[in-house]
């Protein structure tokens, strides 16, 4: 029997459907819309761009913690048509082209995570979620630019002047969106890290002439470590194209959605000669400045039911494995909690419980993703020499090179188990069993004893949640 996650059967449906207004129709907005429809809520998504402009053509890695959610939602066949399964990572030195070895994910390890590690493009995933959200009954409006959010009045205003209200407002409008500044009370655009991602695509018809074709045919992920630079490349579109993400010096400008404007040879002069011809054949790249954002204490407005999700809540460094996964996990958890909604009075406590569950997970995973980027782009020096030496030694022994890092295999497995193996929907169910139901019963008892209504919360939810052990990963040494 397959160990892949396959929670079959329809999900629990709410007995009290309410209307969610989702601001932003990106990956977070669409996956949340689909998840909420699955549990019976009404959903309207407001996206300022048109559908084509809201999608990107760059690559996306889909780790097992993300694919298992899509499997639960019945999207495995559609995903298998659009995405490739990957098992192998290959490492070289960026400047010399020296081979540093390979890492093949252990099948047993991956099986335990109950998902699959896959590769596709932003528009592949976007279309899949759009089609599923629409057929589930979510309403999605394009060209709907939200210019004001009034959390207290539970209402947004569009650029056209139209006002739209809902029971819960969900801010899924990204790193630079209005929801984030509405919750914080000011703009918060983070600080530049000095690095940017240059995101592009190359036809594999060119690649096979210039590089080892079998790497792409096996759906391997190719990584080049350089001095302040790195490349991550992998096949997409049934291996017709290669998605290439180059990390290098930044000019502190650029974001996803901008017109592709960078000629790759202008930024990859230090890359080894062997791969230089490929850079000339790459499409123009989108430059995405990598900014570091402090953690927000609150993802929920003080004024009313407005909650942040995805990049609006926790901006991730671009191009990383878990950025997209965290956005989809947010939607899955929010919907799982709101499947238990039976009265309006629960809305606030469910939103706070969502924040309490998601903050530790996204914080630790994001710290790990920053660590990975800095590890790949280590400046030449003692640390990079040690990294390369350890990989060479493992490659010479014919073993997986990542297992040799810091000489600690169990740490790698721990990270895989806790990040890839995490089942966010199970975490939400555990929350309900441990705390949600308990609270409801306490409220019922109180109302029976005192003959009062259920209006006054007896238990302080956030203090209860502070004792919940979320199985997040920690990155301590
Ligand atoms: C156009 C685009 C292309 C991308 N391409 C890639 C890629 O190739 N590879 C990759 O790894 N990641 C890509 N990303 C980033 C990726 O989507 C995120 O890292 C992550 O998946 C979660 O995104 P999100 O939905 O939270 O936020 P975002 O992806 O930023 O989506 C936010 C959405 O909100 C909309 N919005 C913003 N303000 C308003 C407003 N006032 N009113 C209404 N709507 C509003 C935006 O137009 C956008 O569609 C892309 C993002 C965008 C927007």
CSV table of N, CA and C in Angstrom, one decimal, residues 75-147:
chain,number,residue,atom,x,y,z
A,75,UNK,N,-6.2,16.5,-5.9
A,75,UNK,CA,-5.6,17.2,-7.0
A,75,UNK,C,-4.4,16.4,-7.5
A,76,UNK,N,-4.2,15.1,-7.0
A,76,UNK,CA,-3.0,14.4,-7.4
A,76,UNK,C,-3.0,14.2,-9.0
A,77,UNK,N,-4.1,13.7,-9.6
A,77,UNK,CA,-4.0,13.5,-11.0
A,77,UNK,C,-3.6,14.7,-11.8
A,78,UNK,N,-4.2,15.9,-11.4
A,78,UNK,CA,-3.9,17.1,-12.1
A,78,UNK,C,-2.4,17.5,-11.9
A,79,UNK,N,-2.0,17.3,-10.7
A,79,UNK,CA,-0.6,17.7,-10.4
A,79,UNK,C,0.4,16.8,-11.1
A,80,UNK,N,0.1,15.5,-11.2
A,80,UNK,CA,1.0,14.6,-11.9
A,80,UNK,C,1.1,14.9,-13.4
A,81,UNK,N,0.1,15.5,-13.9
A,81,UNK,CA,0.1,16.0,-15.4
A,81,UNK,C,1.0,17.2,-15.6
A,82,UNK,N,1.1,18.0,-14.5
A,82,UNK,CA,1.8,19.3,-14.7
A,82,UNK,C,3.3,19.3,-14.1
A,83,UNK,N,3.5,18.4,-13.1
A,83,UNK,CA,4.8,18.5,-12.4
A,83,UNK,C,5.6,17.3,-12.5
A,84,UNK,N,6.9,17.4,-12.3
A,84,UNK,CA,7.8,16.2,-12.4
A,84,UNK,C,8.2,15.8,-11.0
A,85,UNK,N,8.4,14.5,-10.8
A,85,UNK,CA,8.9,14.0,-9.6
A,85,UNK,C,10.4,14.0,-9.6
A,86,UNK,N,11.0,14.5,-8.5
A,86,UNK,CA,12.5,14.6,-8.4
A,86,UNK,C,13.0,13.8,-7.2
A,87,UNK,N,14.2,13.3,-7.4
A,87,UNK,CA,14.9,12.5,-6.2
A,87,UNK,C,16.3,12.9,-6.0
A,88,UNK,N,16.9,13.6,-7.0
A,88,UNK,CA,18.4,13.8,-7.0
A,88,UNK,C,18.8,15.2,-7.0
A,89,UNK,N,19.8,15.5,-6.3
A,89,UNK,CA,20.4,16.9,-6.4
A,89,UNK,C,21.9,16.7,-6.7
A,90,UNK,N,22.4,17.6,-7.7
A,90,UNK,CA,23.8,17.5,-8.1
A,90,UNK,C,24.4,18.8,-7.8
A,91,UNK,N,25.7,18.8,-7.3
A,91,UNK,CA,26.4,20.0,-6.9
A,91,UNK,C,27.7,20.2,-7.6
A,92,UNK,N,27.9,21.5,-8.0
A,92,UNK,CA,29.2,21.8,-8.7
A,92,UNK,C,29.7,23.1,-8.1
A,93,UNK,N,30.9,23.5,-8.4
A,93,UNK,CA,31.5,24.8,-8.0
A,93,UNK,C,31.1,25.7,-9.2
A,94,UNK,N,30.6,26.9,-8.9
A,94,UNK,CA,30.1,27.9,-9.8
A,94,UNK,C,31.2,28.4,-10.8
A,95,UNK,N,32.4,28.7,-10.2
A,95,UNK,CA,33.4,29.3,-11.0
A,95,UNK,C,34.2,28.3,-11.8
A,96,UNK,N,34.4,27.1,-11.3
A,96,UNK,CA,35.3,26.2,-12.0
A,96,UNK,C,34.5,25.0,-12.7
A,97,UNK,N,33.3,24.8,-12.2
A,97,UNK,CA,32.5,23.7,-12.8
A,97,UNK,C,32.9,22.4,-12.1
A,98,UNK,N,33.8,22.4,-11.1
A,98,UNK,CA,34.2,21.2,-10.4
A,98,UNK,C,33.0,20.4,-9.8
A,99,UNK,N,33.0,19.1,-10.1
A,99,UNK,CA,31.9,18.3,-9.5
A,99,UNK,C,32.0,18.1,-8.0
A,100,UNK,N,31.0,18.4,-7.2
A,100,UNK,CA,31.1,18.3,-5.8
A,100,UNK,C,30.3,17.1,-5.3
A,101,UNK,N,29.7,16.3,-6.2
A,101,UNK,CA,28.9,15.1,-5.8
A,101,UNK,C,27.4,15.3,-5.9
A,102,UNK,N,26.7,14.2,-5.5
A,102,UNK,CA,25.3,14.3,-5.6
A,102,UNK,C,24.6,13.7,-4.3
A,103,UNK,N,23.3,14.0,-4.2
A,103,UNK,CA,22.5,13.5,-3.1
A,103,UNK,C,21.3,13.0,-3.7
A,104,UNK,N,21.0,11.7,-3.4
A,104,UNK,CA,19.8,11.1,-3.9
A,104,UNK,C,18.9,10.9,-2.6
A,105,UNK,N,17.7,11.5,-2.6
A,105,UNK,CA,16.8,11.4,-1.5
A,105,UNK,C,16.5,9.9,-1.3
A,106,UNK,N,16.7,9.5,-0.1
A,106,UNK,CA,16.4,8.1,0.3
A,106,UNK,C,14.8,7.8,0.1
A,107,UNK,N,14.5,6.8,-0.6
A,107,UNK,CA,13.1,6.6,-0.9
A,107,UNK,C,12.3,6.3,0.4
A,108,UNK,N,12.9,5.6,1.3
A,108,UNK,CA,12.2,5.3,2.6
A,108,UNK,C,12.0,6.6,3.4
A,109,UNK,N,13.0,7.4,3.3
A,109,UNK,CA,12.8,8.7,4.1
A,109,UNK,C,11.6,9.5,3.5
A,110,UNK,N,11.6,9.6,2.1
A,110,UNK,CA,10.6,10.4,1.5
A,110,UNK,C,9.2,9.8,1.7
A,111,UNK,N,9.2,8.4,1.7
A,111,UNK,CA,7.9,7.7,1.9
A,111,UNK,C,7.3,8.1,3.3
A,112,UNK,N,8.2,8.2,4.3
A,112,UNK,CA,7.7,8.5,5.6
A,112,UNK,C,7.0,9.9,5.6
A,113,UNK,N,7.4,10.8,4.7
A,113,UNK,CA,6.8,12.1,4.7
A,113,UNK,C,5.4,12.1,4.1
A,114,UNK,N,5.1,11.0,3.4
A,114,UNK,CA,3.7,10.9,2.8
A,114,UNK,C,3.4,11.9,1.8
A,115,UNK,N,4.4,12.4,1.2
A,115,UNK,CA,4.2,13.3,0.0
A,115,UNK,C,5.2,12.9,-1.1
A,116,UNK,N,5.3,13.8,-2.1
A,116,UNK,CA,6.3,13.6,-3.2
A,116,UNK,C,7.0,14.9,-3.4
A,117,UNK,N,8.3,14.9,-3.8
A,117,UNK,CA,9.0,16.1,-4.0
A,117,UNK,C,8.8,16.4,-5.5
A,118,UNK,N,8.3,17.5,-5.9
A,118,UNK,CA,8.0,17.7,-7.3
A,118,UNK,C,8.5,19.1,-7.8
A,119,UNK,N,8.5,19.3,-9.2
A,119,UNK,CA,9.0,20.5,-9.8
A,119,UNK,C,8.0,21.0,-10.8
A,120,UNK,N,7.7,22.2,-10.9
A,120,UNK,CA,6.8,22.8,-11.9
A,120,UNK,C,7.1,24.3,-12.0
A,121,UNK,N,6.2,25.0,-12.7
A,121,UNK,CA,6.3,26.5,-12.7
A,121,UNK,C,5.2,27.1,-12.0
A,122,UNK,N,5.4,28.4,-11.7
A,122,UNK,CA,4.3,29.2,-11.0
A,122,UNK,C,3.0,29.1,-11.7
A,123,UNK,N,3.0,29.3,-13.1
A,123,UNK,CA,1.7,29.2,-13.8
A,123,UNK,C,1.1,27.9,-13.8
A,124,UNK,N,2.0,26.8,-13.8
A,124,UNK,CA,1.4,25.4,-13.7
A,124,UNK,C,0.6,25.3,-12.4
A,125,UNK,N,1.2,25.7,-11.3
A,125,UNK,CA,0.5,25.6,-10.0
A,125,UNK,C,-0.7,26.5,-9.9
A,126,UNK,N,-0.5,27.7,-10.4
A,126,UNK,CA,-1.5,28.7,-10.4
A,126,UNK,C,-2.8,28.2,-11.1
A,127,UNK,N,-2.6,27.7,-12.3
A,127,UNK,CA,-3.8,27.2,-13.1
A,127,UNK,C,-4.5,26.1,-12.4
A,128,UNK,N,-3.7,25.2,-11.9
A,128,UNK,CA,-4.3,24.1,-11.2
A,128,UNK,C,-5.2,24.5,-10.0
A,129,UNK,N,-4.7,25.5,-9.2
A,129,UNK,CA,-5.4,26.0,-8.1
A,129,UNK,C,-6.6,26.8,-8.5
A,130,UNK,N,-6.4,27.6,-9.6
A,130,UNK,CA,-7.5,28.5,-10.1
A,130,UNK,C,-8.7,27.6,-10.6
A,131,UNK,N,-8.3,26.6,-11.4
A,131,UNK,CA,-9.4,25.7,-11.9
A,131,UNK,C,-10.2,25.0,-10.8
A,132,UNK,N,-9.4,24.5,-9.8
A,132,UNK,CA,-10.0,23.8,-8.7
A,132,UNK,C,-10.8,24.7,-7.8
A,133,UNK,N,-10.3,25.9,-7.6
A,133,UNK,CA,-11.1,26.9,-6.7
A,133,UNK,C,-12.4,27.3,-7.4
A,134,UNK,N,-12.3,27.5,-8.7
A,134,UNK,CA,-13.5,27.9,-9.5
A,134,UNK,C,-14.5,26.8,-9.5
A,135,UNK,N,-14.0,25.6,-9.8
A,135,UNK,CA,-15.1,24.6,-9.8
A,135,UNK,C,-15.6,24.2,-8.5
A,136,UNK,N,-14.9,24.6,-7.4
A,136,UNK,CA,-15.5,24.4,-6.0
A,136,UNK,C,-16.5,25.4,-5.7
A,137,UNK,N,-16.7,26.5,-6.5
A,137,UNK,CA,-17.7,27.5,-6.3
A,137,UNK,C,-17.1,28.8,-5.7
A,138,UNK,N,-15.8,28.9,-5.6
A,138,UNK,CA,-15.2,30.2,-5.2
A,138,UNK,C,-15.4,31.2,-6.3
A,139,UNK,N,-15.8,32.5,-5.9
A,139,UNK,CA,-15.9,33.5,-6.9
A,139,UNK,C,-14.5,34.3,-6.9
A,140,UNK,N,-14.0,34.5,-8.2
A,140,UNK,CA,-12.7,35.1,-8.3
A,140,UNK,C,-12.8,36.3,-9.2
A,141,UNK,N,-12.6,37.5,-8.7
A,141,UNK,CA,-12.7,38.7,-9.6
A,141,UNK,C,-11.3,39.2,-9.9
A,142,UNK,N,-11.0,39.3,-11.2
A,142,UNK,CA,-9.8,40.0,-11.6
A,142,UNK,C,-10.0,41.4,-11.9
A,143,UNK,N,-8.9,42.2,-11.9
A,143,UNK,CA,-9.1,43.7,-12.1
A,143,UNK,C,-9.7,44.4,-10.9
A,144,UNK,N,-9.7,43.7,-9.8
A,144,UNK,CA,-10.3,44.3,-8.6
A,144,UNK,C,-9.3,44.7,-7.6
A,145,UNK,N,-8.8,46.0,-7.8
A,145,UNK,CA,-7.7,46.5,-7.0
A,145,UNK,C,-8.3,47.1,-5.7
A,146,UNK,N,-7.9,46.5,-4.5
A,146,UNK,CA,-8.4,47.0,-3.2
A,146,UNK,C,-7.6,48.2,-2.8
A,147,UNK,N,-8.2,49.3,-2.6
A,147,UNK,CA,-7.5,50.5,-2.2
A,147,UNK,C,-7.7,50.9,-0.7
